[in-house]
Amino acid sequence: MMKIDFSGLEQNASLRGNPNELLSGLSTAPEFQIPNTNDFDGFQKESIQMVKPAKGTTTLAFIFKEGVMVAADSRASMGGYISSQSVKKIIEINPHMLGTMAGGAADCQFWHRNLGIKCRLHELANKRRISVTGASKLLANILYSYRGMGLSVGTMIAGWDEKGPGLYYVDSEGGRLKGTRFSVGSGSPYAYGVLDSGYHYDMSVEEAAELARRAIYHATFRDGASGGVVSVYHVGPNGWKKLSGDDVGELHYTYYPVEPTTIEQEMAEVSVS
Amino acid sequence: MECVFGLVGKGFALVVADTSAVHSILVHKSNEDKVMILDSHKLMGASGEPGDRVQFTEYIQKNVALYQFRNGIPLTTAAAANFTRGELATALRKNPYSVNILLAGYDKETGPSLYYIDYIASLHKVDKAAFGYGSYFSLAMMDRHYHRDMTVEEAIELVDKCIIEIRTRLVVAPPNFVIKIVDEKGAREYAWRESIKDAPLSAV
């Protein structure tokens, strides 16, 4: 019985005995390592998804000399579909405190409303307004007790109490951070860049509002999940006040107006003789 | 990338922790204090999930205070460590806490002590310990340079060596650290080691 000849399948068989110097560089086919996974095409998407913050929005808040500035975009997206361009992402907990919405819209709205109720009950029971520290701790404890059950909330509680302006970041994993500058959402890295480089403690209200507006605009420019209208609120000693609501498309042309192109040669009418 | 480490010296114990609050690739804050002062003579450095870390350490702190109110005397460090471990162990197979803890304390009778309690509720009384990616660097540094009955100056030199090693070799090294000390005078903050300062709050 003849044995099947597999020599043709061996890669280097034909070139092994070749003394020719010209061809010696081609003796082994160039190899590259393939990723150690079953899904060659989709494996990278998983790692990018892991890094990408899951909440499709951009919100930011910072403390400065005149109080707290809070700003947010207004786009709601479901995967690749923009479901709304006019979502209110800054929630008015009470006349002295604001909350921002990132993550699940229903979760944020419900729990902020619930926090507003608890704050009012505190006022009635203790005859004084609740502090920002207290309000954020109430929310953080509630969210912590629901951890692992799928709530998606990334919020900032901003307010002015007896100790002055206060800002806390609270999320559905139970984390609570006190700070002076925060940005939450998928567009937050872009907003942080603009916010960090332009920030001074002693800005005026107009300068701070412009910084907040600009930071959200730049985030909406680069992040597909953020857009719509930039809302800017200011929290001062007498409570919060909405300062502006600008469409980011229009903001783009105020920041980067279209330059009229220089005309090199104009076509003129040829006179008919 | 959280780094917590600690060591015991002559009549004192130190706990050092990084101060970054991180969420995937974003640094939310670089001055977050992760070493809690449990009571007058106890320090608890914790690392792990942010919600668990704050909630669990506050729970232990309040229970330690409650014991003192009820019984008129404070818990010893060993008792506090065993209580902490017990709470972690009870929760472990129901609703586990993802926190690693270094508990340092000073007792009048027994002097300074350091307890290593990890997230699966194992407890060890040790002279030096570390958690996190930073432990790969700080443990070796401490093994090499540590000796019993170090003075505060020698211990701080060793801590600085560890921090420099972490900053040099860890790929996403935290920029700032806080050092807290507990001795017979009590538990207090000793120093910060900052390489990135946040924008100052008050106008210059």
Short mmCIF file of C-alpha atoms in Angstrom, two decimals, chain B:
data_model
loop_
_atom_site.label_atom_id
_atom_site.label_comp_id
_atom_site.label_asym_id
_atom_site.label_seq_id
_atom_site.Cartn_x
_atom_site.Cartn_y
_atom_site.Cartn_z
CA MET B 1 -4.13 50.16 41.87
CA GLU B 2 -4.74 50.93 45.53
CA CYS B 3 -1.77 50.66 47.84
CA VAL B 4 -2.03 50.25 51.61
CA PHE B 5 0.89 49.17 53.78
CA GLY B 6 1.94 49.34 57.42
CA LEU B 7 4.62 48.44 59.90
CA VAL B 8 5.31 48.33 63.65
CA GLY B 9 8.19 50.23 65.23
CA LYS B 10 9.43 50.92 68.74
CA GLY B 11 6.37 52.10 70.62
CA PHE B 12 4.37 53.05 67.50
CA ALA B 13 2.72 51.66 64.38
CA LEU B 14 2.37 53.30 60.97
CA VAL B 15 -0.28 52.88 58.28
CA VAL B 16 0.28 54.35 54.81
CA ALA B 17 -2.34 54.49 52.06
CA ASP B 18 -2.60 56.03 48.61
CA THR B 19 -5.19 58.78 48.21
CA SER B 20 -6.61 58.28 44.72
CA ALA B 21 -10.29 57.66 44.10
CA VAL B 22 -10.41 56.01 40.69
CA HIS B 23 -13.26 54.88 38.41
CA SER B 24 -11.95 52.79 35.44
CA ILE B 25 -9.59 55.21 33.66
CA LEU B 26 -10.73 58.37 35.43
CA VAL B 27 -9.20 59.77 38.61
CA HIS B 28 -12.06 61.46 40.43
CA LYS B 29 -10.00 62.65 43.36
CA SER B 30 -6.37 62.49 44.48
CA ASN B 31 -6.77 63.45 48.12
CA GLU B 32 -9.20 60.82 49.45
CA ASP B 33 -8.30 59.73 52.99
CA LYS B 34 -8.44 55.94 53.23
CA VAL B 35 -7.00 55.55 56.74
CA MET B 36 -9.77 55.91 59.28
CA ILE B 37 -9.09 56.84 62.88
CA LEU B 38 -11.12 54.19 64.64
CA ASP B 39 -10.77 55.62 68.14
CA SER B 40 -8.16 57.45 70.18
CA HIS B 41 -5.51 54.73 69.75
CA LYS B 42 -6.50 52.78 66.65
CA LEU B 43 -6.02 53.25 62.90
CA MET B 44 -7.76 51.33 60.15
CA GLY B 45 -6.37 51.52 56.62
CA ALA B 46 -8.71 49.99 54.06
CA SER B 47 -8.65 49.26 50.34
CA GLY B 48 -11.27 47.78 48.07
CA GLU B 49 -14.59 48.70 46.51
CA PRO B 50 -15.37 52.30 47.38
CA GLY B 51 -18.86 51.73 48.79
CA ASP B 52 -17.82 48.75 50.89
CA ARG B 53 -14.68 50.47 52.13
CA VAL B 54 -16.46 53.51 53.56
CA GLN B 55 -19.57 51.72 54.82
CA PHE B 56 -17.76 48.80 56.46
CA THR B 57 -15.08 50.88 58.19
CA GLU B 58 -17.72 53.33 59.45
CA TYR B 59 -19.74 50.36 60.76
CA ILE B 60 -16.71 49.05 62.67
CA GLN B 61 -15.92 52.54 63.96
CA LYS B 62 -19.44 53.03 65.32
CA ASN B 63 -19.48 49.60 66.95
CA VAL B 64 -16.12 50.22 68.61
CA ALA B 65 -17.50 53.51 69.96
CA LEU B 66 -20.67 51.76 71.13
CA TYR B 67 -18.65 49.24 73.14
CA GLN B 68 -16.79 52.07 74.84
CA PHE B 69 -20.05 53.87 75.69
CA ARG B 70 -21.69 50.71 77.04
CA ASN B 71 -18.75 49.38 79.04
CA GLY B 72 -16.76 52.46 79.97
CA ILE B 73 -13.47 51.07 78.67
CA PRO B 74 -12.17 50.98 75.09
CA LEU B 75 -11.61 47.76 73.15
CA THR B 76 -8.05 46.45 72.86
CA THR B 77 -6.55 46.33 69.37
CA ALA B 78 -6.72 42.54 69.35
CA ALA B 79 -10.39 42.60 70.32
CA ALA B 80 -11.22 45.18 67.62
CA ALA B 81 -9.35 43.10 65.04
CA ASN B 82 -11.17 39.94 65.98
CA PHE B 83 -14.51 41.78 65.92
CA THR B 84 -13.76 43.12 62.43
CA ARG B 85 -12.75 39.68 61.21
CA GLY B 86 -15.90 38.20 62.70
CA GLU B 87 -18.11 40.68 60.86
CA LEU B 88 -16.34 39.96 57.56
CA ALA B 89 -16.63 36.22 58.15
CA THR B 90 -20.36 36.35 58.95
CA ALA B 91 -21.07 38.34 55.80
CA LEU B 92 -18.72 36.26 53.66
CA ARG B 93 -21.11 33.59 52.47
CA LYS B 94 -24.14 35.81 52.23
CA ASN B 95 -23.28 39.35 51.21
CA PRO B 96 -19.49 39.66 51.21
CA TYR B 97 -17.65 42.91 51.68
CA SER B 98 -14.75 43.46 49.26
CA VAL B 99 -12.42 45.27 51.67
CA ASN B 100 -8.87 44.56 52.78
CA ILE B 101 -7.95 46.06 56.15
CA LEU B 102 -4.80 46.87 58.08
CA LEU B 103 -5.65 47.62 61.70
CA ALA B 104 -2.94 49.29 63.77
CA GLY B 105 -3.28 50.15 67.44
CA TYR B 106 -1.49 50.96 70.66
CA ASP B 107 -2.43 49.34 73.97
CA LYS B 108 -0.89 50.42 77.27
CA GLU B 109 -0.18 46.83 78.35
CA THR B 110 0.97 45.28 75.08
CA GLY B 111 2.35 48.23 73.11
CA PRO B 112 1.89 48.72 69.35
CA SER B 113 0.40 46.02 67.11
CA LEU B 114 -0.63 45.56 63.47
CA TYR B 115 -3.30 43.19 62.17
CA TYR B 116 -3.74 42.04 58.57
CA ILE B 117 -7.40 41.25 57.70
CA ASP B 118 -8.16 40.40 54.11
CA TYR B 119 -11.48 40.35 52.27
CA ILE B 120 -12.06 36.65 52.92
CA ALA B 121 -11.76 37.26 56.64
CA SER B 122 -8.34 35.85 57.40
CA LEU B 123 -6.61 37.51 60.37
CA HIS B 124 -2.91 37.67 61.13
CA LYS B 125 -0.96 39.65 63.67
CA VAL B 126 2.11 40.91 61.83
CA ASP B 127 5.05 43.32 62.02
CA LYS B 128 4.69 44.54 58.44
CA ALA B 129 2.02 44.06 55.80
CA ALA B 130 0.78 45.43 52.48
CA PHE B 131 -2.24 45.19 50.16
CA GLY B 132 -2.80 45.92 46.49
CA TYR B 133 -0.47 46.06 43.50
CA GLY B 134 1.84 48.25 45.55
CA SER B 135 2.45 45.29 47.85
CA TYR B 136 4.63 43.66 45.19
CA PHE B 137 7.11 46.47 45.70
CA SER B 138 6.63 47.55 49.30
CA LEU B 139 6.73 44.04 50.80
CA ALA B 140 10.16 43.31 49.37
CA MET B 141 11.45 46.72 50.46
CA MET B 142 10.13 46.16 53.97
CA ASP B 143 11.50 42.61 54.16
CA ARG B 144 14.91 43.90 53.21
CA HIS B 145 15.17 47.01 55.39
CA TYR B 146 12.86 46.34 58.33
CA HIS B 147 14.18 45.40 61.73
CA ARG B 148 12.49 45.26 65.11
CA ASP B 149 12.26 48.42 67.22
CA MET B 150 12.82 50.95 64.45
CA THR B 151 12.62 54.61 65.43
CA VAL B 152 10.06 56.91 63.83
CA GLU B 153 12.74 58.49 61.62
CA GLU B 154 13.99 55.09 60.40
CA ALA B 155 10.44 53.91 59.76
CA ILE B 156 9.53 57.06 57.78
CA GLU B 157 12.69 56.57 55.72
CA LEU B 158 11.56 53.03 54.94
CA VAL B 159 8.03 54.26 54.07
CA ASP B 160 9.52 56.85 51.71
CA LYS B 161 11.66 54.15 50.09
CA CYS B 162 8.52 52.08 49.51
CA ILE B 163 6.59 55.04 48.08
CA ILE B 164 9.46 55.90 45.72
CA GLU B 165 9.64 52.27 44.59
CA ILE B 166 5.88 52.17 43.94
CA ARG B 167 6.02 55.45 42.02
CA THR B 168 8.96 54.23 39.96
CA ARG B 169 7.81 50.75 39.09
CA LEU B 170 4.02 50.53 39.22
CA VAL B 171 2.52 51.30 35.82
CA VAL B 172 -0.44 53.37 37.10
CA ALA B 173 1.11 54.48 40.35
CA PRO B 174 -0.99 56.68 42.63
CA PRO B 175 0.61 60.13 42.95
CA ASN B 176 -0.23 60.95 46.56
CA PHE B 177 -0.02 59.06 49.87
CA VAL B 178 -1.09 59.73 53.44
CA ILE B 179 0.90 58.49 56.46
CA LYS B 180 -0.79 58.04 59.82
CA ILE B 181 0.83 57.03 63.10
CA VAL B 182 -0.45 55.59 66.37
CA ASP B 183 1.60 55.61 69.57
CA GLU B 184 0.97 56.12 73.26
CA LYS B 185 -0.03 59.72 72.59
CA GLY B 186 -2.78 58.55 70.26
CA ALA B 187 -3.69 58.08 66.60
CA ARG B 188 -3.07 61.01 64.26
CA GLU B 189 -2.10 62.03 60.78
CA TYR B 190 1.67 62.19 60.40
CA ALA B 191 2.30 63.49 56.89
CA TRP B 192 1.19 63.52 53.26
CA ARG B 193 3.46 62.67 50.36
CA GLU B 194 2.05 64.55 47.42
CA SER B 195 3.39 64.72 43.89
CA ILE B 196 0.20 66.21 42.43
CA LYS B 197 -1.55 69.03 44.29
CA ASP B 198 -5.17 69.84 43.60
CA ALA B 199 -6.02 73.49 42.80
CA PRO B 200 -6.07 75.40 46.10
CA LEU B 201 -9.51 76.31 47.41
CA SER B 202 -8.77 79.73 48.88
CA ALA B 203 -7.76 82.60 46.66
CA VAL B 204 -4.10 83.59 46.94
#
